[in-house]
mmCIF file of C-alpha atoms and ligand atoms in Angstrom:
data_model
loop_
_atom_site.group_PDB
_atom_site.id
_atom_site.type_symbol
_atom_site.label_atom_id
_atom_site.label_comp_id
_atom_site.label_asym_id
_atom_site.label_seq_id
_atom_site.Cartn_x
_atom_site.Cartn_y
_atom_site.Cartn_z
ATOM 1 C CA UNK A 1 84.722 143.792 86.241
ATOM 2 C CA UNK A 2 83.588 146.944 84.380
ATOM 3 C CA UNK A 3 83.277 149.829 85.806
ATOM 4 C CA UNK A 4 79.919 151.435 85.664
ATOM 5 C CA UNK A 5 78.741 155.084 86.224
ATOM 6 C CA UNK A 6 75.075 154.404 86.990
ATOM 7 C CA UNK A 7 76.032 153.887 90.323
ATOM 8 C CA UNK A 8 74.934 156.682 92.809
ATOM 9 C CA UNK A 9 77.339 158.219 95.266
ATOM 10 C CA UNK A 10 75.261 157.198 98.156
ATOM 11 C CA UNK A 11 74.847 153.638 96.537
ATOM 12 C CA UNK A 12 78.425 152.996 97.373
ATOM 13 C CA UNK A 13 79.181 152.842 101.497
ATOM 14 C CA UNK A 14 82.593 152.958 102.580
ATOM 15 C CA UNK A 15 83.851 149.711 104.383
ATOM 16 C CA UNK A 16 85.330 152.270 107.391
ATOM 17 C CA UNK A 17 81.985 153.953 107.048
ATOM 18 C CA UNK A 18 80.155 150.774 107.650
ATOM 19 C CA UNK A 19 82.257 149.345 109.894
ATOM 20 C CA UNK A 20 81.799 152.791 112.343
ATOM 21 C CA UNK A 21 78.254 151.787 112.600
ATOM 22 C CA UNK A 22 78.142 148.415 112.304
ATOM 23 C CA UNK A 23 75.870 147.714 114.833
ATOM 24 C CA UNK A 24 72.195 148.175 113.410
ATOM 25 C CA UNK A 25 68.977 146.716 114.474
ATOM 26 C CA UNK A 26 66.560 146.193 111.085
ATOM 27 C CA UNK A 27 63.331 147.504 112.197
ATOM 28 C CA UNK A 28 61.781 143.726 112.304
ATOM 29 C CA UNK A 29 64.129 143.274 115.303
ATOM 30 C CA UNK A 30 63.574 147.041 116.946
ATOM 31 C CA UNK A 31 60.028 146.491 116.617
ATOM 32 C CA UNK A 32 60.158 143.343 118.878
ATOM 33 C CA UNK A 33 62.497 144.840 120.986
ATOM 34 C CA UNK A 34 60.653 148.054 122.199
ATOM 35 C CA UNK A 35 57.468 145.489 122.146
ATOM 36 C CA UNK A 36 55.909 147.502 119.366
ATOM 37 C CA UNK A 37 53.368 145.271 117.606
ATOM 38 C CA UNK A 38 53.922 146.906 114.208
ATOM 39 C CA UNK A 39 55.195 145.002 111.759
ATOM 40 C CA UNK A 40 58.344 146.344 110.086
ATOM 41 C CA UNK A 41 59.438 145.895 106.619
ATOM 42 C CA UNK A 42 63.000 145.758 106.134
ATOM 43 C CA UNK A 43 62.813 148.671 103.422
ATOM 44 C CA UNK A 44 62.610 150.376 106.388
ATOM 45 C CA UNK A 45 65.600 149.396 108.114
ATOM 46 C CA UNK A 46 67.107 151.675 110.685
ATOM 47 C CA UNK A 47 70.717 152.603 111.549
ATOM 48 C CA UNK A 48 71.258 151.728 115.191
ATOM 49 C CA UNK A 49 71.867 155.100 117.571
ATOM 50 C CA UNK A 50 73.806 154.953 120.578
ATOM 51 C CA UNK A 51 71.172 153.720 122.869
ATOM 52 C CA UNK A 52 70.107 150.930 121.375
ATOM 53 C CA UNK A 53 71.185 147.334 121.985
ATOM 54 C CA UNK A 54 73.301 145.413 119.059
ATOM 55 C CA UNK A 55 71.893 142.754 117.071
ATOM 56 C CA UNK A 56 74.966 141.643 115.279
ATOM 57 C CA UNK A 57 75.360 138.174 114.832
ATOM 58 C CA UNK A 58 77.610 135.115 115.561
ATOM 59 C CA UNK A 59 80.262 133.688 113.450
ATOM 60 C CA UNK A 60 81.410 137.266 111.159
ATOM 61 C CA UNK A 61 85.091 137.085 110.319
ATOM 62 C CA UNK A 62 86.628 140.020 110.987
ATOM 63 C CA UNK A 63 88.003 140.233 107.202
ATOM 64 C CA UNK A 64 86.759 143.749 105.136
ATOM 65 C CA UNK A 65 84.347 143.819 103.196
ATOM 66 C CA UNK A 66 83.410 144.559 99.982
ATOM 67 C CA UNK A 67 81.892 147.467 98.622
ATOM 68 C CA UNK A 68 78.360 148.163 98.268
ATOM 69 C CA UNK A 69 79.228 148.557 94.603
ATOM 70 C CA UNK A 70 81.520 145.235 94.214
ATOM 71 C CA UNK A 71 78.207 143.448 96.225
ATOM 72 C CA UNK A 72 75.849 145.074 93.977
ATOM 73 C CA UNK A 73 76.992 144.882 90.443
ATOM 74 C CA UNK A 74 79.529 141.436 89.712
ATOM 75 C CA UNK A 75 77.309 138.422 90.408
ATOM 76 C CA UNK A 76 75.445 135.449 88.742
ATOM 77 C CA UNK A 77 71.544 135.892 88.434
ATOM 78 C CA UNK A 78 71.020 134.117 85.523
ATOM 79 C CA UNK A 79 67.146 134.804 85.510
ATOM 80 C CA UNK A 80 68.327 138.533 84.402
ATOM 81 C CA UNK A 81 71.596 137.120 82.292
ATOM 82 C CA UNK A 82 74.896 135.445 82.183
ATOM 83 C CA UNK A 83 77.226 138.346 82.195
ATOM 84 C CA UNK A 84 78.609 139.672 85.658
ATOM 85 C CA UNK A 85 77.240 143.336 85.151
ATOM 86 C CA UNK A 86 73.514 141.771 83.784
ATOM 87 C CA UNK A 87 71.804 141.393 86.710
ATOM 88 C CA UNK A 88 72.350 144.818 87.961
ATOM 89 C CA UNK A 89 71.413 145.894 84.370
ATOM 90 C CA UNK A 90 68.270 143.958 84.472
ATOM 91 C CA UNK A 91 66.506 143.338 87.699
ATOM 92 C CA UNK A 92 66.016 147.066 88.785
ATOM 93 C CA UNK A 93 62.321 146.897 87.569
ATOM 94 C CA UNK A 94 61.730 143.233 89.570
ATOM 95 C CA UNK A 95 58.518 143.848 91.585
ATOM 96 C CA UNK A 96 59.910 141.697 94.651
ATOM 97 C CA UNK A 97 56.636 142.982 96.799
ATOM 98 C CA UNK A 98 54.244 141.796 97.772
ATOM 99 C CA UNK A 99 55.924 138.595 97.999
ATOM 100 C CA UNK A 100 54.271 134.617 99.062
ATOM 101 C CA UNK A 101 56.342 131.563 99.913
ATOM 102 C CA UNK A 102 55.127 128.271 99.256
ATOM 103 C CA UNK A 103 56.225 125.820 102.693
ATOM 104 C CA UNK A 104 55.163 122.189 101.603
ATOM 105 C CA UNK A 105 56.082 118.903 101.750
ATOM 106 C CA UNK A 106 57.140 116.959 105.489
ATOM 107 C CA UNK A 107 55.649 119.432 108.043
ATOM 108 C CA UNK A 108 52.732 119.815 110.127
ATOM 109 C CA UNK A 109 52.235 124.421 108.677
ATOM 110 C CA UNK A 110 52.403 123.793 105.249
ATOM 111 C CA UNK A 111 50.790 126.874 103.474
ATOM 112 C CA UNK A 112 50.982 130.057 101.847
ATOM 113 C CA UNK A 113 53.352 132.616 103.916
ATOM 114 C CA UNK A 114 53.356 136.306 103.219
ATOM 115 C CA UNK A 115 56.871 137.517 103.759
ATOM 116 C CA UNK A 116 56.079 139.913 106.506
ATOM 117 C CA UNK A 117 55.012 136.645 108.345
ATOM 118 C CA UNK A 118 58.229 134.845 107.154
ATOM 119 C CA UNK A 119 60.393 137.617 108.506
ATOM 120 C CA UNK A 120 58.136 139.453 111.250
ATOM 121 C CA UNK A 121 58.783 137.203 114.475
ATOM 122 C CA UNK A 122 62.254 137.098 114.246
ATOM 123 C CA UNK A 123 64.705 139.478 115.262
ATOM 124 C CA UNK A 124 67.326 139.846 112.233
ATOM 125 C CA UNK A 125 70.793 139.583 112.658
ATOM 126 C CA UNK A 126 74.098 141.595 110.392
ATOM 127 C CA UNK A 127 76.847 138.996 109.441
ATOM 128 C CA UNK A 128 80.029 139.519 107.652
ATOM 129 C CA UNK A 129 80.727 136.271 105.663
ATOM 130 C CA UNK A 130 83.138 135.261 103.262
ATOM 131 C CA UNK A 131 81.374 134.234 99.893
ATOM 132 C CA UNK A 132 83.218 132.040 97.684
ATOM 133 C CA UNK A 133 82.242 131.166 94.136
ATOM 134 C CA UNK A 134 82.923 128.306 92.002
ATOM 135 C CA UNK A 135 84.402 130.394 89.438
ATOM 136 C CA UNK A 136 87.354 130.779 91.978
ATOM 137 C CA UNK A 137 86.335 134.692 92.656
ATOM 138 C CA UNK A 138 85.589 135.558 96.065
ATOM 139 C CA UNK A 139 83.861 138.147 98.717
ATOM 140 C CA UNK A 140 83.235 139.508 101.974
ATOM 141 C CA UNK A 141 79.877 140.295 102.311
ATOM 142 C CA UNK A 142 77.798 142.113 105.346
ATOM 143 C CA UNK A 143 74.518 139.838 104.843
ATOM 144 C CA UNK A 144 71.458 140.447 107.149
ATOM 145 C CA UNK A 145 69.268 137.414 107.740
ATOM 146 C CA UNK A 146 67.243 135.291 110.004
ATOM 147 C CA UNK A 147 69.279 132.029 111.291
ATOM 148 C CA UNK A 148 67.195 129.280 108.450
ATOM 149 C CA UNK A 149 66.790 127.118 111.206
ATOM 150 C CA UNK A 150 64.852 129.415 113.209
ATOM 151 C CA UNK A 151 62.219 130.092 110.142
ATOM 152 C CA UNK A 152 62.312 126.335 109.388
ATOM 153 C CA UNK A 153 61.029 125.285 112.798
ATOM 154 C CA UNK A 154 58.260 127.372 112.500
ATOM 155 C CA UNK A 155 56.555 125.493 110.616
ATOM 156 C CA UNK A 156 57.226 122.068 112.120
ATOM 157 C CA UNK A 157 59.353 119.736 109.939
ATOM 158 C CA UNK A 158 58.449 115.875 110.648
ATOM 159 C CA UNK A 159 60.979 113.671 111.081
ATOM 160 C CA UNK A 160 60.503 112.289 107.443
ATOM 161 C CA UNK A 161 61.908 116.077 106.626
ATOM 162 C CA UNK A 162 65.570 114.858 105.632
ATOM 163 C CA UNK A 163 66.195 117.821 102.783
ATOM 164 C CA UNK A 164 65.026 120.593 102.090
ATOM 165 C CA UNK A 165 64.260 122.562 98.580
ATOM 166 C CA UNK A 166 63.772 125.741 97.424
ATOM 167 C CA UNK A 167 62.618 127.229 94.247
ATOM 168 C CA UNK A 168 63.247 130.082 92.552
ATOM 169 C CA UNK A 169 60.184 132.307 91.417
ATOM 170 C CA UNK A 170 59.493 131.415 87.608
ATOM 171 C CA UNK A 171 57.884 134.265 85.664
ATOM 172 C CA UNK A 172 59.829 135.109 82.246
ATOM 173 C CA UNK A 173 58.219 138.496 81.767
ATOM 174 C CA UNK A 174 59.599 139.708 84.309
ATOM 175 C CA UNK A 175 62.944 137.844 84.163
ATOM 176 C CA UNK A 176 64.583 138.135 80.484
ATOM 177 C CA UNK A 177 66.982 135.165 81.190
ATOM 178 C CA UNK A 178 63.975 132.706 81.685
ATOM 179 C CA UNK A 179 62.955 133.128 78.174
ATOM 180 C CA UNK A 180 66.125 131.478 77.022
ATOM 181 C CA UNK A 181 67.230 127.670 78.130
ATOM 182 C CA UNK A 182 70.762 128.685 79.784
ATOM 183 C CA UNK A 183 69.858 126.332 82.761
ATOM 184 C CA UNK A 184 65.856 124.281 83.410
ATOM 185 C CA UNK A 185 63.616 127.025 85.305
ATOM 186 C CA UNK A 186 62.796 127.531 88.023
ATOM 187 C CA UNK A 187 66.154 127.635 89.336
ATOM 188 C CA UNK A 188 65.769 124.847 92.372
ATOM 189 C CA UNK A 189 68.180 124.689 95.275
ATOM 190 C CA UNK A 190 68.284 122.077 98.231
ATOM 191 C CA UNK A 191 70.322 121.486 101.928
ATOM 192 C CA UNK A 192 70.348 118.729 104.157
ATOM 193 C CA UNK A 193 67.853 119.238 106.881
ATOM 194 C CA UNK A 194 71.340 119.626 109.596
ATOM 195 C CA UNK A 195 72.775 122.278 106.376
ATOM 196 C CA UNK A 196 69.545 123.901 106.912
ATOM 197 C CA UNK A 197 68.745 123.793 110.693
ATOM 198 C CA UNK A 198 73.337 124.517 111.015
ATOM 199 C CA UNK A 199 73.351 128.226 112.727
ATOM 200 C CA UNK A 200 75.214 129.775 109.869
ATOM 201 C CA UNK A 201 72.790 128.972 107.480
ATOM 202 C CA UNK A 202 70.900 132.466 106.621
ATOM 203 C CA UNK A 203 67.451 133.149 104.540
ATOM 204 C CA UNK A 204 68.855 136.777 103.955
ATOM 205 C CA UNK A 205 66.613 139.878 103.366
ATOM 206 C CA UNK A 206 69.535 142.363 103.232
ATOM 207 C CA UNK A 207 73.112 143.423 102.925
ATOM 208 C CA UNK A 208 74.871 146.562 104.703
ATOM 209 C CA UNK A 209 71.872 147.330 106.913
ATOM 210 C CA UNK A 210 70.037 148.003 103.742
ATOM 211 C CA UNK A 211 67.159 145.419 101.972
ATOM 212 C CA UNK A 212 68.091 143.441 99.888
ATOM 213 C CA UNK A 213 68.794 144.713 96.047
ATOM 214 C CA UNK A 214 66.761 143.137 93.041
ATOM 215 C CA UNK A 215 70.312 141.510 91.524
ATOM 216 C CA UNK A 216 71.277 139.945 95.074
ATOM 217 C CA UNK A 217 68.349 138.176 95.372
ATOM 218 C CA UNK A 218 65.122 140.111 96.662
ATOM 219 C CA UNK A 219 63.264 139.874 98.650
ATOM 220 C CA UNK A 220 64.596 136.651 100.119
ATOM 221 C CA UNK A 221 67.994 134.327 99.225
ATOM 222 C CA UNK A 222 70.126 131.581 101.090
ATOM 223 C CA UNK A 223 73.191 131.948 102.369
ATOM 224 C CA UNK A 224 75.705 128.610 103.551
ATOM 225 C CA UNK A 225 78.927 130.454 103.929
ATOM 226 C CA UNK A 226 80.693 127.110 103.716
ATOM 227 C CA UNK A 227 79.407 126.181 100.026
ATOM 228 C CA UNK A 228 80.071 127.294 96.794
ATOM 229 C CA UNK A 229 77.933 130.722 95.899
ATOM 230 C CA UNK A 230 75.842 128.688 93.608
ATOM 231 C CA UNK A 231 74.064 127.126 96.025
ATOM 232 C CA UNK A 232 72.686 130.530 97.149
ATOM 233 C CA UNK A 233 69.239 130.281 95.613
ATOM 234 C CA UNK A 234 67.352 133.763 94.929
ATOM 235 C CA UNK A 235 64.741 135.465 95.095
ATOM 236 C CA UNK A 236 62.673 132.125 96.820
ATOM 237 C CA UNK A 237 59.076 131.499 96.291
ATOM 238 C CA UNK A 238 58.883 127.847 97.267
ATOM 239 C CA UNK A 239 60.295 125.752 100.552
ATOM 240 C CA UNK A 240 59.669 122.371 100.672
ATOM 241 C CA UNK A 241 60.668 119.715 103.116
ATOM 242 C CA UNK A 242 61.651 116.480 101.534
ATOM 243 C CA UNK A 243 62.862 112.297 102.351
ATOM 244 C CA UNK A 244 64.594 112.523 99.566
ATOM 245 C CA UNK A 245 67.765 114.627 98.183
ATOM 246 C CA UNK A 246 66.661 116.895 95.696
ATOM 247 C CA UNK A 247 67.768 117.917 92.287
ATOM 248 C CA UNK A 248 69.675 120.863 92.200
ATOM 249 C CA UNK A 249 69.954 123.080 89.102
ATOM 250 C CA UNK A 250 73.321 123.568 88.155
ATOM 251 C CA UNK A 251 73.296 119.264 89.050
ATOM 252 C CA UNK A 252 70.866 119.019 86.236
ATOM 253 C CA UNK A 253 72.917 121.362 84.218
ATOM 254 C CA UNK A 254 76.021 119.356 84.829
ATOM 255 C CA UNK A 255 76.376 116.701 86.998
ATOM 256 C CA UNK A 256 80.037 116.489 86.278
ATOM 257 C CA UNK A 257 81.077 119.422 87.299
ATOM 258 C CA UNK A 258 78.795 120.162 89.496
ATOM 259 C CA UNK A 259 77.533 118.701 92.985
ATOM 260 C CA UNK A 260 74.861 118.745 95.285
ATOM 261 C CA UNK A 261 77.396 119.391 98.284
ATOM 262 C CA UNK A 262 79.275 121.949 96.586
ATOM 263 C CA UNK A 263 81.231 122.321 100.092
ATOM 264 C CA UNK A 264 83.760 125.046 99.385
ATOM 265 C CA UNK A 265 87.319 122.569 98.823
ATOM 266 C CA UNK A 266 90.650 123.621 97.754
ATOM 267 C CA UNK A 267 91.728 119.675 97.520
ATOM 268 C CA UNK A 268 88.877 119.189 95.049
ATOM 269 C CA UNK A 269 89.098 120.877 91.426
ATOM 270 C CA UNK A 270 86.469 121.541 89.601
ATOM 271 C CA UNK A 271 86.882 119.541 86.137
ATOM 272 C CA UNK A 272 88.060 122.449 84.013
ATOM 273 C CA UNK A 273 89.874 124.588 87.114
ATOM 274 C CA UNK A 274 91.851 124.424 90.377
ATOM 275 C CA UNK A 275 89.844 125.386 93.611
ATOM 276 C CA UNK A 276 92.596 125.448 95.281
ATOM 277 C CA UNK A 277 93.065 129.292 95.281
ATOM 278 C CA UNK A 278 91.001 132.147 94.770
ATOM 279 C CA UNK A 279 91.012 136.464 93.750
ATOM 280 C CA UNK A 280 89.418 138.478 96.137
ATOM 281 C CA UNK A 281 86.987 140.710 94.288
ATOM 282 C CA UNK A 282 88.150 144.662 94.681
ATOM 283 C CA UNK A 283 91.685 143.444 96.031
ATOM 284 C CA UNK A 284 93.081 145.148 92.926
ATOM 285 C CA UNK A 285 94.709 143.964 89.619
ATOM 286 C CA UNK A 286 98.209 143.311 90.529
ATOM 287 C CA UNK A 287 96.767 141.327 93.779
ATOM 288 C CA UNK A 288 98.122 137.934 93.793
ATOM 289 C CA UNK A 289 95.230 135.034 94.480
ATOM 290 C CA UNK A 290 95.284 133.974 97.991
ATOM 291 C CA UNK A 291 94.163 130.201 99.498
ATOM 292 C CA UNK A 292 91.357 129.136 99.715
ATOM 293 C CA UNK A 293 90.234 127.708 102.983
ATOM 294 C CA UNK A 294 88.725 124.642 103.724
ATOM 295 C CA UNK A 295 84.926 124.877 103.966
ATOM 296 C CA UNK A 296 85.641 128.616 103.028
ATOM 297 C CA UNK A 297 87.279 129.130 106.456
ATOM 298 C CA UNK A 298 84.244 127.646 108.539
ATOM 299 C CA UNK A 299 85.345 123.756 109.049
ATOM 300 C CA UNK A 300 85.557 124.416 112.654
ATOM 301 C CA UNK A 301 82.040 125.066 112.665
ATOM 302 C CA UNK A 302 80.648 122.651 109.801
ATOM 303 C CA UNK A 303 83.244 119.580 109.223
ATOM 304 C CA UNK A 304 81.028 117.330 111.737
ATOM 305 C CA UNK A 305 78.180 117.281 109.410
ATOM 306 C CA UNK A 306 80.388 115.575 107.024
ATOM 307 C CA UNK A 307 82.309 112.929 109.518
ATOM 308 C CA UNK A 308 82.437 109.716 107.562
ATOM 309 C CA UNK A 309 81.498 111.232 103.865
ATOM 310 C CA UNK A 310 84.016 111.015 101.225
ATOM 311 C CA UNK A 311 84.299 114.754 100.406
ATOM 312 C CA UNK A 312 86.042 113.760 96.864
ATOM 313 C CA UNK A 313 82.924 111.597 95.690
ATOM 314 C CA UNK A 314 80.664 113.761 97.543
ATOM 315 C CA UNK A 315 81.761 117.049 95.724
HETATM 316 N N1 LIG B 1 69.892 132.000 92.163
HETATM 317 C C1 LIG B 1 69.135 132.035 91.049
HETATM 318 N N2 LIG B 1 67.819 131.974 91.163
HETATM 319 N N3 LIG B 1 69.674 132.140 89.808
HETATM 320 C C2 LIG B 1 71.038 132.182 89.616
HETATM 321 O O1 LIG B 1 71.483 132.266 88.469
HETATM 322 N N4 LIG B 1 73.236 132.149 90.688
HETATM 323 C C3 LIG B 1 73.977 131.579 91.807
HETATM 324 C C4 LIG B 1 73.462 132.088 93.156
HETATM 325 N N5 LIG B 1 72.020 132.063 93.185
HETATM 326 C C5 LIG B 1 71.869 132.140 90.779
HETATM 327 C C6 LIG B 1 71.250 132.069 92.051
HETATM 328 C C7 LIG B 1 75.408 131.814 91.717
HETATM 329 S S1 LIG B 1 76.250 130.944 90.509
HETATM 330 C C8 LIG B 1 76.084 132.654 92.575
HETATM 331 S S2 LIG B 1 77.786 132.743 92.547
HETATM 332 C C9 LIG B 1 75.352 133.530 93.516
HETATM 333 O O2 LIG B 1 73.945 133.428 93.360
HETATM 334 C C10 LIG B 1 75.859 134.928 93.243
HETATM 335 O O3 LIG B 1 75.083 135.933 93.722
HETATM 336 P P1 LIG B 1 75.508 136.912 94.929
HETATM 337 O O4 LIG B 1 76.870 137.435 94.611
HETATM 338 O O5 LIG B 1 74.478 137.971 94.964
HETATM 339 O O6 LIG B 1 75.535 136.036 96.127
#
């Protein structure tokens, strides 16, 4: 990764700073909680003080995490370029308000959502989750999201609502990568509806009690903690419940290589690499690549939802 010195001071939080104050309501939540009927943004998220109840959520491992800076500036966002350092080069100009979601397909509140209606009724939640990508790097990353689930029901899936999808916004003006064919745009994403409704599934609008930056995602990205970082679609303009399993893109891209599962699996190589280890991003040079854990250390939690599939053909 290269080192950049663009980055602000402030931009990059301590883990022992973060960790200290860990517990941080984003202003969404507050505002419910002190029965305020303002609607908060989460640019304006708040740092927790002393006499305020905790929002922190279920399931975070208890590993460190990564810098702000490691988060911020080594990830794939192809819509602003392949190289790790592009996105952060590219996306700081991405007007990611005001901000619509499309919600179509099997449900009974299809429409056009504003995202302070996505994200106002819900109280959000900080997570510390280990994000593994295909390319056998990995993170630990202090997410803040809404539970999908939660924002799914909302808008009442039938019972024909078997997958979902999700779309990535498509406007090549504002996104350089779009105006080249490195994958079919939009970039499209899809779960199983019991992926999607599973309690560690996240629609995240922030990382380290901050919003969300341009290059993670913004305004609004999926996290499955269990699954391979690709299938963490950004920047989302489109939800759409669906009978039938949808195309994802790196599937289109590659079918070979790539799945629609895409359940993290150290038994299961990728075609041109093992999975069966991976380098933990910041962990320094001489760091020796560590395990990798079955469903990226969450098969307690997720394994059920694949009793009975064959995980090898089912990659
Ligand atoms: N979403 C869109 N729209 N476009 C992309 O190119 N890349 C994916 C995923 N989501 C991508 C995307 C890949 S390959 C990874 S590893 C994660 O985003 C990485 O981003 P993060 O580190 O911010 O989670």
């Amino acid at each position: 990764m290269k080192t950049k010195n663009k980055i602000h001071p402030w931009e990059i939080t301590s883990e022992s700073v973060y960790l200290d104050r860990r517990q941080f309501l984003l202003a969404a939540g507050l505002a419910t909680a002190a029965g305020m009927t303002s609607l908060a943004l989460p640019g304006q998220l708040m740092a927790a003080t002393g006499d305020l109840e905790s929002v922190q959520g279920p399931y975070s491992t208890d590993e460190p995490p990564n810098s702000w800076k490691d988060i911020t500036t080594y990830n794939n966002f192809y819509e602003f370029g392949t190289a790790k350092d592009d996105p952060y080069d590219n996306a700081q100009e991405f007007r990611s308000q005001p901000w619509t979601v499309k919600v179509s397909g099997e449900c009974d509140k299809p429409g056009e959502y504003h995202f302070e209606d996505i994200i106002g009724p819900h109280t959000l939640e900080d997570r510390v989750y280990r994000h593994r990508c295909v390319e056998a790097w990995s993170m630990v990353v202090p997410w803040v999201g809404i539970p999908l689930g939660d924002l799914l029901k909302r808008f009442d899936p039938n019972s024909d609502a078997k997958f979902v999808r999700f779309k990535t916004l498509h406007d090549p003006e504002q996104m350089p990568g779009q105006r080249r064919p490195v994958l079919r745009w939009p970039y499209v994403e899809g779960l199983t509806i019991a992926e999607a409704m599973h309690p560690l599934t996240l629609m995240v609008v922030g990382v380290y009690g901050k919003t969300l930056p341009n290059q993670n995602g913004a305004p609004l990205r999926l996290i499955t903690p269990w699954k391979y970082g690709f299938k963490g679609i950004k920047s989302i303009v489109e939800i759409e419940f669906t009978s039938r399993q949808p195309h994802t893109s790196w599937e289109i891209a590659n079918s070979r290589e790539y799945g629609f599962y895409a359940n993290v699996n150290p038994e299961v190589d990728h075609p041109r690499w093992s999975q069966a280890r991976e380098r933990r991003i910041g962990a320094g040079v001489f760091d020796e690549k560590q395990p990798t854990l079955m469903f990226n250390g969450y098969a307690e939690e997720v394994a059920e939802l694949y009793a009975g599939l064959d995980l090898r053909k089912n990659y």
